[in-house]
Amino acid sequence: MSVIGVVSMKGGVGKTSTIANLAASLGAKLGAGRVFTVDLDPQNGLHWHFGLFDQAESGVCEQSLQGSNWRDSFLESDFNVACLPYGNVAESDREAFECLLGDSGHWLGEQLSDAGLTDDTVVLIDSPPGPSVYLKQVFACADLILVVLLADAGSYATIPDMETWREDFAAIRPGLKVFYVLNQVDRSEALNRDTTAFLHRQLKPHLCPIDIHTSEAVAEALAFQQPVLSYEPNGLASHDFSRLITWVMSTLKK
Amino acid sequence: MHIIAFISGKGGVGKTTLAANVAVALSQRKKKVLLIDLDPQNAQRLHLGMDPEEIAGLVREGITPTSVFNSPFSVSFIPFGRASEPELEEFEAQLKLNPEWLASGIRSLSDEAFDYVVLDTPPGPSVYLRQALAAANRALVVLLADAASFATIDKISSLVETYTADRTDFEGMSMLINQMRSNSKLGHQVRSALYANYGTQLVPATIHRDARVAQALAFERPVLQYEPGCKASLDIQYVADWLLASTNS
């Protein structure tokens, strides 16, 4: 089992779209039963990308409070990706769940190992923006972490905080791989183009060599509740996600 | 004193940018404005040209006349401040125990000190949202005209209801569409759906997408100052006029 976490210090950088589309690309390559996604973001938005909108009342939050096994909780989608939503929960349940996560540092790894997934499966985990108990769980358990950034000043300003996390965990978990990835890169806007080039220079050993370009198809695909790979299979975004997941999988094996 | 909270169900919708610029627009109308950053991301200071190494702010100083900075854009400002992980955890634990911490902090300022207090918050449910909704007279929900934002509306509405249920001085929430692309078909469809579903709750103005907003942040100043005549600046001015008109009525 390989575990990939997707994180960011700032909201709205496209974490959830990225994880959904990477998972769908991987599902298309590996076939059914190999790709799993877990939504650890109270925003509960991941399942929308897989057309599971009416099935996500219950999820990881409620079921963890009840002590259920994750194996029985994953929802199957039409895209060779199984999804465990966060769930639509009351504030009191969210708070109780966050206390549980705060008290048990390796909870995520334990749940995954209890679920008994086979060695050839890949699990992708979504997280809310910024420092949180969820982010800690992802850092404590993942084999590889993708930090999603936009090529703008707002994202740039968050890099020092992210570097602190990366360095702190590099000391505890030397095998953990952490890579930044640039999303919504827009070659037609001068500032975006310059910032992209600057970030490639500055972050080089820690930056994925493949950027995700801005594409209206990503937003449209979500409106139709499907991954962009199914909405526009031959578009730029599908191409980017497919190349990126290939790079991520080969980097995991190194 | 009138308190306005900028909130959202989803991150990255432009809350911080709009809070800063609306605060500046209100101060341009001769109002005394205090902007408080309740988001641990501590990003509001970038919009107001404040020193990023400054550690003082809400976490260490709380809300007192001495914790207020004067920004170069004639808005008074309390940044969140830089905090280590343990400091942040302790601060959040304190907020959890006292949901009125912010409201009573603002009340402790003299009533004449400010006409408007603008609150910036992190996205989604949090102790900070709860604090903001215990203090605010109204909430502005910032949205993008896309499916991801649309899907978060019911959740944020129910959070607002939950946390303002006992408030007699809460005037309600309004929704403000940001980064509207005139050439996006999906954007227009989502905006139509928003008006159809939530009509009167929408602010009767839309902030258009404008590359100058990102440029202004790269120059660490509000877009109202960076390019006062651009589309986004004019939209923000309209929202400020609408806020004043709807506060007085």
CSV table of N, CA and C in Angstrom, one decimal, chain A residues 25-158:
chain,number,residue,atom,x,y,z
A,25,SER,N,-7.0,9.5,-12.8
A,25,SER,CA,-6.0,9.2,-13.8
A,25,SER,C,-5.3,7.8,-13.5
A,26,LEU,N,-5.1,7.7,-12.2
A,26,LEU,CA,-4.4,6.4,-11.7
A,26,LEU,C,-5.4,5.3,-11.9
A,27,GLY,N,-6.7,5.5,-11.5
A,27,GLY,CA,-7.7,4.5,-11.7
A,27,GLY,C,-7.8,4.0,-13.1
A,28,ALA,N,-7.7,4.9,-14.1
A,28,ALA,CA,-7.7,4.6,-15.5
A,28,ALA,C,-6.5,3.7,-15.9
A,29,LYS,N,-5.4,4.0,-15.2
A,29,LYS,CA,-4.2,3.2,-15.6
A,29,LYS,C,-4.2,1.8,-14.9
A,30,LEU,N,-4.6,1.8,-13.6
A,30,LEU,CA,-4.5,0.5,-12.8
A,30,LEU,C,-5.7,-0.4,-12.9
A,31,GLY,N,-6.9,0.2,-13.2
A,31,GLY,CA,-8.1,-0.6,-13.2
A,31,GLY,C,-8.8,-0.6,-11.8
A,32,ALA,N,-9.9,-1.4,-11.7
A,32,ALA,CA,-10.7,-1.3,-10.5
A,32,ALA,C,-10.0,-1.9,-9.3
A,33,GLY,N,-10.4,-1.4,-8.1
A,33,GLY,CA,-10.0,-2.0,-6.9
A,33,GLY,C,-8.6,-1.7,-6.4
A,34,ARG,N,-7.9,-0.8,-7.1
A,34,ARG,CA,-6.5,-0.4,-6.7
A,34,ARG,C,-6.4,1.0,-6.1
A,35,VAL,N,-7.4,1.9,-6.4
A,35,VAL,CA,-7.2,3.3,-6.0
A,35,VAL,C,-8.3,3.7,-5.0
A,36,PHE,N,-7.8,4.2,-3.8
A,36,PHE,CA,-8.7,4.6,-2.7
A,36,PHE,C,-8.5,6.1,-2.4
A,37,THR,N,-9.5,6.8,-2.1
A,37,THR,CA,-9.3,8.2,-1.6
A,37,THR,C,-10.0,8.4,-0.3
A,38,VAL,N,-9.4,9.2,0.6
A,38,VAL,CA,-10.0,9.5,1.9
A,38,VAL,C,-10.1,11.0,2.0
A,39,ASP,N,-11.3,11.5,2.4
A,39,ASP,CA,-11.5,12.9,2.6
A,39,ASP,C,-11.3,13.3,4.0
A,40,LEU,N,-10.2,13.9,4.4
A,40,LEU,CA,-10.0,14.3,5.8
A,40,LEU,C,-10.2,15.8,5.9
A,41,ASP,N,-11.1,16.4,5.1
A,41,ASP,CA,-11.4,17.8,5.1
A,41,ASP,C,-12.9,18.0,5.5
A,42,PRO,N,-13.1,18.7,6.6
A,42,PRO,CA,-14.5,18.9,7.1
A,42,PRO,C,-15.4,19.5,6.0
A,43,GLN,N,-14.8,20.1,5.0
A,43,GLN,CA,-15.6,20.7,3.9
A,43,GLN,C,-16.3,19.7,3.1
A,44,ASN,N,-15.9,18.4,3.2
A,44,ASN,CA,-16.6,17.3,2.7
A,44,ASN,C,-16.9,17.4,1.2
A,45,GLY,N,-15.9,17.8,0.4
A,45,GLY,CA,-16.1,18.1,-1.0
A,45,GLY,C,-15.6,17.1,-2.0
A,46,LEU,N,-14.8,16.1,-1.5
A,46,LEU,CA,-14.1,15.2,-2.5
A,46,LEU,C,-15.1,14.3,-3.2
A,47,HIS,N,-16.1,13.8,-2.5
A,47,HIS,CA,-17.0,12.8,-3.2
A,47,HIS,C,-17.8,13.5,-4.3
A,48,TRP,N,-17.9,14.8,-4.3
A,48,TRP,CA,-18.6,15.5,-5.4
A,48,TRP,C,-18.0,15.2,-6.8
A,49,HIS,N,-16.6,15.1,-6.7
A,49,HIS,CA,-15.9,14.9,-8.0
A,49,HIS,C,-16.1,13.5,-8.6
A,50,PHE,N,-16.7,12.6,-7.8
A,50,PHE,CA,-16.9,11.2,-8.3
A,50,PHE,C,-18.4,10.9,-8.4
A,51,GLY,N,-19.2,12.0,-8.5
A,51,GLY,CA,-20.7,11.7,-8.7
A,51,GLY,C,-21.3,11.0,-7.5
A,52,LEU,N,-20.8,11.2,-6.3
A,52,LEU,CA,-21.4,10.5,-5.1
A,52,LEU,C,-22.1,11.4,-4.2
A,53,PHE,N,-22.7,12.5,-4.8
A,53,PHE,CA,-23.2,13.6,-4.0
A,53,PHE,C,-24.3,13.2,-3.0
A,54,ASP,N,-25.1,12.2,-3.4
A,54,ASP,CA,-26.3,11.9,-2.5
A,54,ASP,C,-25.9,10.7,-1.5
A,55,GLN,N,-24.7,10.3,-1.5
A,55,GLN,CA,-24.3,9.1,-0.7
A,55,GLN,C,-23.4,9.5,0.5
A,56,ALA,N,-23.1,10.7,0.7
A,56,ALA,CA,-22.1,11.1,1.6
A,56,ALA,C,-22.5,11.7,2.9
A,57,GLU,N,-23.7,11.3,3.4
A,57,GLU,CA,-24.1,11.8,4.7
A,57,GLU,C,-23.2,11.3,5.8
A,58,SER,N,-23.0,10.0,5.8
A,58,SER,CA,-22.1,9.4,6.8
A,58,SER,C,-20.7,9.4,6.1
A,59,GLY,N,-19.7,9.2,7.0
A,59,GLY,CA,-18.3,9.2,6.4
A,59,GLY,C,-17.3,8.9,7.5
A,60,VAL,N,-16.1,9.4,7.2
A,60,VAL,CA,-15.0,9.0,8.1
A,60,VAL,C,-15.1,9.6,9.5
A,61,CYS,N,-15.7,10.7,9.6
A,61,CYS,CA,-15.9,11.4,11.0
A,61,CYS,C,-16.8,10.5,11.8
A,62,GLU,N,-18.1,10.3,11.4
A,62,GLU,CA,-19.1,9.6,12.2
A,62,GLU,C,-18.6,8.1,12.4
A,63,GLN,N,-18.1,7.5,11.3
A,63,GLN,CA,-17.8,6.1,11.4
A,63,GLN,C,-16.6,5.9,12.4
A,64,SER,N,-15.7,6.9,12.4
A,64,SER,CA,-14.6,6.7,13.3
A,64,SER,C,-15.0,6.8,14.8
A,65,LEU,N,-16.0,7.7,15.0
A,65,LEU,CA,-16.5,7.9,16.3
A,65,LEU,C,-17.2,6.6,16.8
A,66,GLN,N,-17.8,5.9,15.8
A,66,GLN,CA,-18.5,4.6,16.1
A,66,GLN,C,-17.5,3.4,16.1
A,67,GLY,N,-16.3,3.6,15.6
A,67,GLY,CA,-15.3,2.6,15.6
A,67,GLY,C,-15.5,1.6,14.5
A,68,SER,N,-16.1,2.0,13.3
A,68,SER,CA,-16.3,1.1,12.2
A,68,SER,C,-14.9,0.9,11.5
A,69,ASN,N,-14.8,-0.2,10.7
A,69,ASN,CA,-13.6,-0.5,9.9
A,69,ASN,C,-13.8,0.2,8.6
A,70,TRP,N,-12.7,0.8,8.1
A,70,TRP,CA,-12.8,1.6,6.8
A,70,TRP,C,-13.1,0.7,5.6
A,71,ARG,N,-12.7,-0.6,5.7
A,71,ARG,CA,-13.0,-1.5,4.6
A,71,ARG,C,-14.4,-1.5,4.2
A,72,ASP,N,-15.3,-1.4,5.2
A,72,ASP,CA,-16.8,-1.5,4.9
A,72,ASP,C,-17.3,-0.1,4.6
A,73,SER,N,-16.5,0.9,4.6
A,73,SER,CA,-17.1,2.3,4.5
A,73,SER,C,-16.8,3.0,3.1
A,74,PHE,N,-15.8,2.5,2.4
A,74,PHE,CA,-15.5,3.1,1.1
A,74,PHE,C,-16.7,3.0,0.1
A,75,LEU,N,-17.0,4.1,-0.6
A,75,LEU,CA,-18.0,4.1,-1.6
A,75,LEU,C,-17.4,3.9,-3.0
A,76,GLU,N,-18.0,3.0,-3.7
A,76,GLU,CA,-17.4,2.7,-5.1
A,76,GLU,C,-18.0,3.8,-6.0
A,77,SER,N,-17.1,4.3,-6.9
A,77,SER,CA,-17.5,5.2,-7.9
A,77,SER,C,-17.5,4.6,-9.3
A,78,ASP,N,-17.9,5.4,-10.3
A,78,ASP,CA,-17.8,4.9,-11.7
A,78,ASP,C,-16.4,5.1,-12.3
A,79,PHE,N,-15.4,5.5,-11.6
A,79,PHE,CA,-14.2,5.9,-12.2
A,79,PHE,C,-13.0,5.1,-11.7
A,80,ASN,N,-13.2,3.8,-11.3
A,80,ASN,CA,-12.2,3.0,-10.7
A,80,ASN,C,-11.5,3.6,-9.5
A,81,VAL,N,-12.3,4.4,-8.8
A,81,VAL,CA,-11.8,5.0,-7.5
A,81,VAL,C,-12.8,4.8,-6.4
A,82,ALA,N,-12.4,4.3,-5.3
A,82,ALA,CA,-13.3,4.2,-4.1
A,82,ALA,C,-13.0,5.5,-3.3
A,83,CYS,N,-14.1,6.0,-2.7
A,83,CYS,CA,-14.0,7.2,-1.9
A,83,CYS,C,-14.6,7.1,-0.5
A,84,LEU,N,-13.9,7.5,0.5
A,84,LEU,CA,-14.4,7.6,1.8
A,84,LEU,C,-14.6,9.1,2.1
A,85,PRO,N,-15.9,9.6,2.1
A,85,PRO,CA,-16.1,11.0,2.3
A,85,PRO,C,-15.9,11.4,3.8
A,86,TYR,N,-15.7,12.7,4.1
A,86,TYR,CA,-15.6,13.1,5.5
A,86,TYR,C,-17.0,12.9,6.2
A,87,GLY,N,-18.0,13.2,5.4
A,87,GLY,CA,-19.4,13.1,6.0
A,87,GLY,C,-20.0,14.5,6.3
A,88,ASN,N,-21.3,14.5,6.3
A,88,ASN,CA,-22.0,15.8,6.7
A,88,ASN,C,-22.3,15.7,8.1
A,89,VAL,N,-21.6,16.4,9.0
A,89,VAL,CA,-21.7,16.1,10.4
A,89,VAL,C,-22.0,17.4,11.2
A,90,ALA,N,-22.6,17.2,12.4
A,90,ALA,CA,-22.8,18.3,13.3
A,90,ALA,C,-21.5,18.8,13.9
A,91,GLU,N,-21.5,20.1,14.3
A,91,GLU,CA,-20.3,20.7,14.9
A,91,GLU,C,-19.7,19.9,16.1
A,92,SER,N,-20.6,19.3,16.9
A,92,SER,CA,-20.2,18.6,18.1
A,92,SER,C,-19.4,17.3,17.7
A,93,ASP,N,-19.9,16.7,16.6
A,93,ASP,CA,-19.2,15.5,16.1
A,93,ASP,C,-17.8,15.8,15.5
A,94,ARG,N,-17.8,16.9,14.8
A,94,ARG,CA,-16.5,17.4,14.2
A,94,ARG,C,-15.5,17.6,15.4
A,95,GLU,N,-16.0,18.3,16.4
A,95,GLU,CA,-15.1,18.6,17.5
A,95,GLU,C,-14.6,17.4,18.2
A,96,ALA,N,-15.5,16.4,18.4
A,96,ALA,CA,-15.1,15.2,19.1
A,96,ALA,C,-14.1,14.4,18.3
A,97,PHE,N,-14.3,14.4,17.0
A,97,PHE,CA,-13.4,13.7,16.0
A,97,PHE,C,-12.0,14.3,16.1
A,98,GLU,N,-12.0,15.7,16.1
A,98,GLU,CA,-10.7,16.3,16.1
A,98,GLU,C,-9.9,16.1,17.4
A,99,CYS,N,-10.7,16.0,18.5
A,99,CYS,CA,-10.1,15.6,19.8
A,99,CYS,C,-9.4,14.2,19.7
A,100,LEU,N,-10.2,13.3,19.1
A,100,LEU,CA,-9.7,11.9,18.9
A,100,LEU,C,-8.4,12.0,18.1
A,101,LEU,N,-8.3,12.7,17.0
A,101,LEU,CA,-7.1,12.8,16.2
A,101,LEU,C,-6.0,13.5,16.9
A,102,GLY,N,-6.3,14.5,17.8
A,102,GLY,CA,-5.3,15.2,18.5
A,102,GLY,C,-4.6,14.2,19.6
A,103,ASP,N,-5.5,13.3,20.1
A,103,ASP,CA,-5.0,12.4,21.2
A,103,ASP,C,-4.2,11.3,20.6
A,104,SER,N,-4.4,10.9,19.4
A,104,SER,CA,-3.8,9.7,18.8
A,104,SER,C,-3.1,10.0,17.6
A,105,GLY,N,-1.8,10.2,17.7
A,105,GLY,CA,-1.0,10.7,16.6
A,105,GLY,C,-0.9,9.8,15.4
A,106,HIS,N,-1.0,8.5,15.6
A,106,HIS,CA,-0.9,7.6,14.4
A,106,HIS,C,-2.2,7.0,14.0
A,107,TRP,N,-3.3,7.7,14.3
A,107,TRP,CA,-4.6,7.1,14.1
A,107,TRP,C,-4.8,6.8,12.6
A,108,LEU,N,-4.4,7.7,11.7
A,108,LEU,CA,-4.6,7.5,10.3
A,108,LEU,C,-3.9,6.2,9.8
A,109,GLY,N,-2.7,6.0,10.2
A,109,GLY,CA,-1.9,4.8,9.8
A,109,GLY,C,-2.6,3.6,10.3
A,110,GLU,N,-3.1,3.6,11.5
A,110,GLU,CA,-3.7,2.5,12.1
A,110,GLU,C,-5.0,2.1,11.4
A,111,GLN,N,-5.8,3.1,11.0
A,111,GLN,CA,-7.1,2.9,10.3
A,111,GLN,C,-6.7,2.2,8.9
A,112,LEU,N,-5.7,2.7,8.3
A,112,LEU,CA,-5.4,2.2,7.0
A,112,LEU,C,-4.9,0.7,7.1
A,113,SER,N,-4.1,0.5,8.1
A,113,SER,CA,-3.6,-0.9,8.3
A,113,SER,C,-4.7,-1.9,8.7
A,114,ASP,N,-5.6,-1.4,9.5
A,114,ASP,CA,-6.8,-2.2,9.9
A,114,ASP,C,-7.7,-2.5,8.7
A,115,ALA,N,-7.7,-1.6,7.7
A,115,ALA,CA,-8.6,-1.8,6.6
A,115,ALA,C,-8.1,-3.0,5.7
A,116,GLY,N,-6.9,-3.4,5.9
A,116,GLY,CA,-6.4,-4.6,5.2
A,116,GLY,C,-6.3,-4.5,3.7
A,117,LEU,N,-5.9,-3.3,3.2
A,117,LEU,CA,-5.8,-3.1,1.8
A,117,LEU,C,-4.6,-3.9,1.3
A,118,THR,N,-4.6,-4.4,0.1
A,118,THR,CA,-3.5,-5.2,-0.4
A,118,THR,C,-2.3,-4.3,-0.7
A,119,ASP,N,-1.1,-4.9,-0.9
A,119,ASP,CA,0.1,-4.1,-1.1
A,119,ASP,C,0.1,-3.3,-2.4
A,120,ASP,N,-0.7,-3.7,-3.4
A,120,ASP,CA,-0.6,-3.0,-4.7
A,120,ASP,C,-1.7,-1.9,-4.8
A,121,THR,N,-2.3,-1.5,-3.6
A,121,THR,CA,-3.2,-0.4,-3.6
A,121,THR,C,-2.5,1.0,-3.4
A,122,VAL,N,-3.2,2.0,-3.9
A,122,VAL,CA,-2.7,3.4,-3.6
A,122,VAL,C,-3.8,4.2,-2.9
A,123,VAL,N,-3.5,4.8,-1.8
A,123,VAL,CA,-4.5,5.6,-1.1
A,123,VAL,C,-4.1,7.1,-1.2
A,124,LEU,N,-5.0,7.9,-1.6
A,124,LEU,CA,-4.8,9.4,-1.7
A,124,LEU,C,-5.6,10.1,-0.6
A,125,ILE,N,-5.0,11.0,0.1
A,125,ILE,CA,-5.7,11.6,1.3
A,125,ILE,C,-5.8,13.1,1.1
A,126,ASP,N,-7.0,13.6,1.2
A,126,ASP,CA,-7.2,15.0,1.2
A,126,ASP,C,-7.2,15.6,2.6
A,127,SER,N,-6.8,16.9,2.7
A,127,SER,CA,-6.7,17.5,4.0
A,127,SER,C,-7.2,19.0,3.9
A,128,PRO,N,-7.6,19.6,5.0
A,128,PRO,CA,-8.0,21.0,5.0
A,128,PRO,C,-6.8,21.9,4.9
A,129,PRO,N,-6.9,23.1,4.5
A,129,PRO,CA,-5.8,24.0,4.4
A,129,PRO,C,-5.2,24.4,5.8
A,130,GLY,N,-3.9,24.7,5.8
A,130,GLY,CA,-3.3,25.2,7.0
A,130,GLY,C,-3.0,24.1,8.1
A,131,PRO,N,-2.3,24.6,9.1
A,131,PRO,CA,-2.0,23.6,10.2
A,131,PRO,C,-3.2,23.1,10.9
A,132,SER,N,-3.3,21.8,11.2
A,132,SER,CA,-4.5,21.2,11.8
A,132,SER,C,-4.1,19.8,12.3
A,133,VAL,N,-5.0,19.2,13.1
A,133,VAL,CA,-4.8,17.8,13.5
A,133,VAL,C,-4.8,16.9,12.3
A,134,TYR,N,-5.5,17.3,11.2
A,134,TYR,CA,-5.6,16.5,10.0
A,134,TYR,C,-4.2,16.5,9.3
A,135,LEU,N,-3.6,17.7,9.2
A,135,LEU,CA,-2.3,17.8,8.5
A,135,LEU,C,-1.3,16.9,9.3
A,136,LYS,N,-1.3,17.0,10.6
A,136,LYS,CA,-0.4,16.2,11.4
A,136,LYS,C,-0.5,14.7,11.1
A,137,GLN,N,-1.8,14.2,11.0
A,137,GLN,CA,-2.0,12.8,10.7
A,137,GLN,C,-1.4,12.5,9.3
A,138,VAL,N,-1.6,13.3,8.3
A,138,VAL,CA,-1.1,13.1,7.0
A,138,VAL,C,0.4,13.0,7.0
A,139,PHE,N,1.0,13.9,7.7
A,139,PHE,CA,2.5,14.0,7.7
A,139,PHE,C,3.0,12.7,8.5
A,140,ALA,N,2.3,12.2,9.4
A,140,ALA,CA,2.8,11.1,10.2
A,140,ALA,C,2.6,9.8,9.5
A,141,CYS,N,1.8,9.7,8.4
A,141,CYS,CA,1.5,8.5,7.8
A,141,CYS,C,1.8,8.3,6.3
A,142,ALA,N,1.9,9.4,5.6
A,142,ALA,CA,2.0,9.3,4.1
A,142,ALA,C,3.4,8.9,3.7
A,143,ASP,N,3.5,8.3,2.5
A,143,ASP,CA,4.8,8.0,1.9
A,143,ASP,C,5.3,9.2,1.1
A,144,LEU,N,4.3,9.9,0.5
A,144,LEU,CA,4.7,11.0,-0.3
A,144,LEU,C,3.6,12.1,-0.1
A,145,ILE,N,4.0,13.3,0.0
A,145,ILE,CA,3.1,14.4,0.2
A,145,ILE,C,3.3,15.4,-1.0
A,146,LEU,N,2.1,15.8,-1.6
A,146,LEU,CA,2.1,16.8,-2.6
A,146,LEU,C,1.6,18.1,-1.9
A,147,VAL,N,2.4,19.2,-2.0
A,147,VAL,CA,1.9,20.5,-1.5
A,147,VAL,C,1.5,21.3,-2.7
A,148,VAL,N,0.2,21.6,-2.8
A,148,VAL,CA,-0.3,22.4,-3.9
A,148,VAL,C,-0.2,23.9,-3.7
A,149,LEU,N,0.4,24.5,-4.7
A,149,LEU,CA,0.6,26.0,-4.7
A,149,LEU,C,0.0,26.6,-5.9
A,150,LEU,N,-0.4,27.8,-5.8
A,150,LEU,CA,-0.7,28.6,-7.0
A,150,LEU,C,0.6,29.5,-7.3
A,151,ALA,N,0.8,29.9,-8.5
A,151,ALA,CA,1.9,30.8,-8.8
A,151,ALA,C,1.5,32.2,-8.6
A,152,ASP,N,1.2,32.5,-7.3
A,152,ASP,CA,0.9,33.9,-6.9
A,152,ASP,C,1.5,34.3,-5.6
A,153,ALA,N,1.4,35.6,-5.3
A,153,ALA,CA,2.0,36.1,-4.0
A,153,ALA,C,1.4,35.5,-2.8
A,154,GLY,N,0.1,35.2,-2.9
A,154,GLY,CA,-0.6,34.6,-1.7
A,154,GLY,C,-0.1,33.3,-1.3
A,155,SER,N,0.1,32.4,-2.3
A,155,SER,CA,0.7,31.1,-2.1
A,155,SER,C,2.2,31.2,-1.7
A,156,TYR,N,2.9,32.1,-2.4
A,156,TYR,CA,4.3,32.2,-2.1
A,156,TYR,C,4.6,32.5,-0.6
A,157,ALA,N,3.7,33.4,-0.1
A,157,ALA,CA,3.9,33.8,1.3
A,157,ALA,C,3.7,32.6,2.3
A,158,THR,N,3.1,31.5,1.8
A,158,THR,CA,2.9,30.4,2.8
A,158,THR,C,4.0,29.4,2.8
